[in-house]
Short mmCIF file of C-alpha atoms in Angstrom, two decimals:
data_model
loop_
_atom_site.label_atom_id
_atom_site.label_comp_id
_atom_site.label_asym_id
_atom_site.label_seq_id
_atom_site.Cartn_x
_atom_site.Cartn_y
_atom_site.Cartn_z
CA MET A 185 158.88 98.93 122.79
CA GLN A 186 156.74 98.48 119.67
CA ASN A 187 153.19 98.73 120.04
CA PRO A 188 151.86 95.03 119.74
CA ALA A 189 148.77 96.33 117.75
CA SER A 190 151.06 97.86 115.16
CA ASN A 191 153.46 94.82 114.84
CA THR A 192 153.40 93.63 111.14
CA ASN A 193 155.01 90.28 111.96
CA LEU A 194 151.67 88.71 113.23
CA ILE A 195 150.33 85.27 112.28
CA THR A 196 146.75 85.48 110.75
CA HIS A 197 146.72 82.26 109.06
CA LEU A 198 146.83 78.59 110.17
CA ALA A 199 148.87 77.26 107.47
CA ASP A 200 151.58 79.87 108.62
CA LEU A 201 151.23 78.80 112.15
CA GLU A 202 151.54 75.04 111.19
CA ALA A 203 154.62 76.03 109.13
CA LEU A 204 156.27 77.53 112.03
CA TYR A 205 155.67 75.06 114.52
CA GLY A 206 155.70 71.93 112.41
CA GLY A 207 153.61 68.84 113.25
CA ALA A 208 152.69 67.59 116.74
CA VAL A 209 155.09 64.79 117.98
CA GLU A 210 153.40 61.14 118.18
CA ALA A 211 153.15 61.12 121.99
CA SER A 212 151.22 64.31 122.17
CA LEU A 213 148.34 62.73 120.26
CA VAL A 214 148.59 59.39 121.55
CA LYS A 215 147.97 60.76 125.04
CA GLU A 216 144.71 62.06 124.27
CA THR A 217 141.62 60.23 125.24
CA ASP A 218 137.75 60.76 125.22
CA ARG A 219 137.15 59.13 128.69
CA VAL A 220 139.04 59.10 132.03
CA VAL A 221 141.03 56.07 131.87
CA PRO A 222 142.74 54.48 135.12
CA VAL A 223 146.12 56.41 134.66
CA TYR A 224 144.27 59.66 134.50
CA ARG A 225 141.88 58.93 137.27
CA ALA A 226 144.92 58.53 139.56
CA PHE A 227 145.85 61.89 138.54
CA ILE A 228 142.46 63.63 139.37
CA GLU A 229 141.97 61.67 142.73
CA ALA A 230 145.52 63.08 144.09
CA ALA A 231 144.69 66.58 142.98
CA PRO A 232 143.80 69.13 145.54
CA PHE A 233 143.59 72.05 143.18
CA ALA A 234 142.34 72.84 139.43
CA THR A 235 141.41 75.84 137.31
CA LEU A 236 138.15 75.91 135.80
CA ALA A 237 137.90 77.76 132.45
CA THR A 238 134.51 78.87 130.89
CA SER A 239 133.22 81.06 128.26
CA GLY A 240 130.12 83.42 128.38
CA PRO A 241 128.59 86.49 126.62
CA GLU A 242 130.72 88.83 128.69
CA GLY A 243 133.70 87.10 127.91
CA LEU A 244 136.17 84.30 129.13
CA ASP A 245 136.80 83.31 132.74
CA CYS A 246 139.26 81.01 134.59
CA SER A 247 139.05 80.56 138.37
CA PRO A 248 140.57 78.41 141.08
CA ARG A 249 139.08 75.41 142.52
CA GLY A 250 140.66 73.73 145.32
CA ASP A 251 139.91 71.23 148.59
CA GLY A 252 141.28 67.91 149.56
CA PRO A 253 142.79 65.47 147.23
CA GLY A 254 139.99 63.91 145.10
CA PHE A 255 137.73 67.09 145.47
CA VAL A 256 136.67 66.67 141.84
CA ARG A 257 134.90 63.25 142.04
CA VAL A 258 135.25 60.61 138.96
CA ALA A 259 131.70 59.48 138.85
CA ASP A 260 132.36 57.17 135.87
CA ASP A 261 134.96 57.35 133.03
CA LYS A 262 132.63 59.90 131.14
CA THR A 263 131.74 62.15 134.20
CA LEU A 264 133.16 64.24 136.77
CA LEU A 265 131.59 66.07 139.68
CA LEU A 266 132.69 69.48 140.83
CA PRO A 267 131.36 70.97 144.21
CA ASP A 268 131.02 74.75 143.93
CA ARG A 269 132.20 75.60 147.51
CA ARG A 270 131.79 79.03 149.17
CA GLY A 271 133.17 82.01 147.54
CA ASN A 272 132.54 85.71 146.84
CA ASN A 273 129.22 84.83 145.05
CA ARG A 274 130.28 86.60 141.75
CA ILE A 275 129.36 83.15 140.19
CA ASP A 276 131.08 84.19 136.93
CA SER A 277 132.04 80.45 136.25
CA LEU A 278 128.14 79.46 136.59
CA ARG A 279 126.81 82.38 134.57
CA ASN A 280 128.99 81.57 131.51
CA ILE A 281 127.81 77.65 132.04
CA LEU A 282 124.51 78.84 131.70
CA HIS A 283 125.09 80.34 128.18
CA ASP A 284 127.98 78.02 126.94
CA PRO A 285 128.28 74.64 128.77
CA ARG A 286 131.86 73.98 127.42
CA VAL A 287 134.59 73.94 130.27
CA ALA A 288 138.15 73.18 130.64
CA LEU A 289 139.91 71.95 133.97
CA LEU A 290 143.45 72.11 134.53
CA PHE A 291 144.61 69.75 137.56
CA LEU A 292 147.97 70.37 139.65
CA ILE A 293 149.58 68.30 142.09
CA PRO A 294 151.95 69.71 144.59
CA GLY A 295 155.51 68.22 143.79
CA ILE A 296 154.27 66.56 140.51
CA GLY A 297 155.55 68.28 137.19
CA GLU A 298 152.83 66.77 134.97
CA THR A 299 149.38 68.39 134.74
CA LEU A 300 146.27 66.83 133.75
CA ARG A 301 143.81 68.56 131.45
CA VAL A 302 140.16 67.94 130.83
CA ASN A 303 137.71 69.27 128.44
CA GLY A 304 133.85 68.60 128.47
CA ARG A 305 130.47 70.19 129.10
CA ALA A 306 128.94 71.27 132.33
CA ALA A 307 125.58 71.30 134.01
CA ILE A 308 124.71 72.97 137.09
CA SER A 309 123.03 70.45 139.61
CA THR A 310 120.90 71.13 142.72
CA ASP A 311 120.23 67.52 143.38
CA PRO A 312 119.85 67.21 147.00
CA GLN A 313 121.18 63.66 147.29
CA LEU A 314 124.21 64.65 145.35
CA LEU A 315 124.74 67.85 147.39
CA ALA A 316 124.58 65.99 150.41
CA SER A 317 127.21 63.61 149.22
CA PHE A 318 129.59 66.18 149.17
CA ALA A 319 128.97 68.05 152.49
CA VAL A 320 131.86 68.93 154.78
CA ALA A 321 131.00 69.57 158.48
CA GLU A 322 127.38 69.09 157.39
CA LYS A 323 127.75 71.95 154.97
CA PRO A 324 126.92 70.92 151.41
CA PRO A 325 127.80 72.98 148.50
CA LYS A 326 125.00 75.13 146.67
CA THR A 327 125.55 73.43 143.53
CA VAL A 328 127.70 70.71 141.85
CA LEU A 329 129.01 70.85 138.29
CA VAL A 330 128.18 67.41 136.39
CA ILE A 331 130.81 67.72 133.81
CA ALA A 332 130.50 65.35 130.68
CA VAL A 333 134.05 64.43 129.65
CA GLU A 334 135.20 64.67 125.80
CA THR A 335 139.06 64.91 125.89
CA VAL A 336 141.65 64.33 128.63
CA PHE A 337 145.39 64.32 128.23
CA PHE A 338 148.22 64.83 130.35
CA GLN A 339 150.58 67.89 129.96
CA CYS A 340 154.39 67.28 130.18
CA SER A 341 156.56 68.88 133.19
CA ARG A 342 158.16 71.52 130.82
CA ALA A 343 156.19 74.63 132.30
CA ILE A 344 156.70 73.52 135.97
CA VAL A 345 160.12 72.85 135.52
CA ARG A 346 160.97 76.18 133.94
CA SER A 347 158.80 78.16 136.41
CA GLN A 348 160.32 76.19 139.34
CA LEU A 349 156.76 76.13 140.73
CA TRP A 350 157.27 73.43 143.55
CA LYS A 351 160.82 74.27 144.79
CA PRO A 352 160.78 75.73 148.22
CA GLU A 353 163.67 78.16 147.52
CA THR A 354 161.32 80.13 144.84
CA GLN A 355 158.37 80.50 147.35
CA VAL A 356 157.25 84.58 147.36
CA ALA A 357 157.36 86.01 150.72
CA ARG A 358 153.68 87.12 151.13
CA GLU A 359 154.77 90.49 152.77
CA SER A 360 156.62 91.28 149.42
CA LEU A 361 153.54 91.68 147.52
CA PRO A 362 150.28 94.05 148.25
CA SER A 363 147.76 92.27 150.74
CA ALA A 364 144.19 91.89 149.92
CA GLY A 365 143.32 94.70 152.28
CA GLU A 366 145.91 97.10 150.49
CA MET A 367 144.58 96.18 147.01
CA LEU A 368 140.82 96.71 148.04
CA ALA A 369 141.93 100.08 149.59
CA ALA A 370 143.55 101.13 146.40
CA LEU A 371 140.71 100.14 143.96
CA SER A 372 137.91 101.43 146.17
CA LYS A 373 139.64 104.85 147.11
CA ASN A 374 139.82 103.56 150.71
CA GLN A 375 136.16 103.09 150.69
CA LEU A 376 136.98 98.95 151.46
CA GLY A 377 139.81 96.91 152.59
CA GLY A 378 142.71 98.41 154.55
CA THR A 379 144.42 97.03 157.73
CA GLU A 380 141.26 96.00 159.76
CA TYR A 381 140.27 93.92 156.59
CA ASP A 382 143.63 92.37 156.74
CA ARG A 383 143.78 91.69 160.25
CA ALA A 384 140.15 89.84 160.12
CA LEU A 385 140.81 87.91 156.97
CA PRO A 386 142.44 84.70 158.25
CA GLU A 387 139.74 84.21 160.60
CA ARG A 388 136.99 85.01 158.05
CA VAL A 389 138.55 82.60 155.60
CA SER A 390 138.61 80.00 158.20
CA LYS A 391 135.07 80.20 159.30
CA THR A 392 133.82 80.44 155.53
CA LEU A 393 135.39 77.64 153.86
CA TYR A 394 132.31 75.68 153.75
#
């Protein structure tokens, strides 16, 4: 295979790109709004999973966020609230937001082909009342992202249909891929991870969800 870096068939000008793809269809433009309208609010309130994309001086980051449906709260039609639940303390997204507040969210709902995209600007809040309002089992998040909405639009189902993401028969058996312990062991030259790590992981995850 030819090295992509040496490929001479690269598009480097916007005019060439637009000539190749043509103009956007009307529906793809009409569906974009600058606020969370009722039909989009319904998607956000039903979504148990979203990806959060950020940008900072060390590069880009896209990380998963998930909880019960509606875990991203619609405060009003221009504001979303996203609790930062317990994780590995890398805080890559939060580091990026301190340097560049621009964020992008992609909401997914099991069984639904359409996804919802939100772009905006985030601030990191430690307001005690706000944190308390997101507490689960009396455990509040350490921070909440207050996201000022700039654009919202739904994405058609083609990617979900092509990937067959929600079809039970396409689900991959966990044992067919390296476990978390195996990956850690390989990357740490057996200093971390391994069988004992995998054995303890389910209970550790269960106890540290919030």
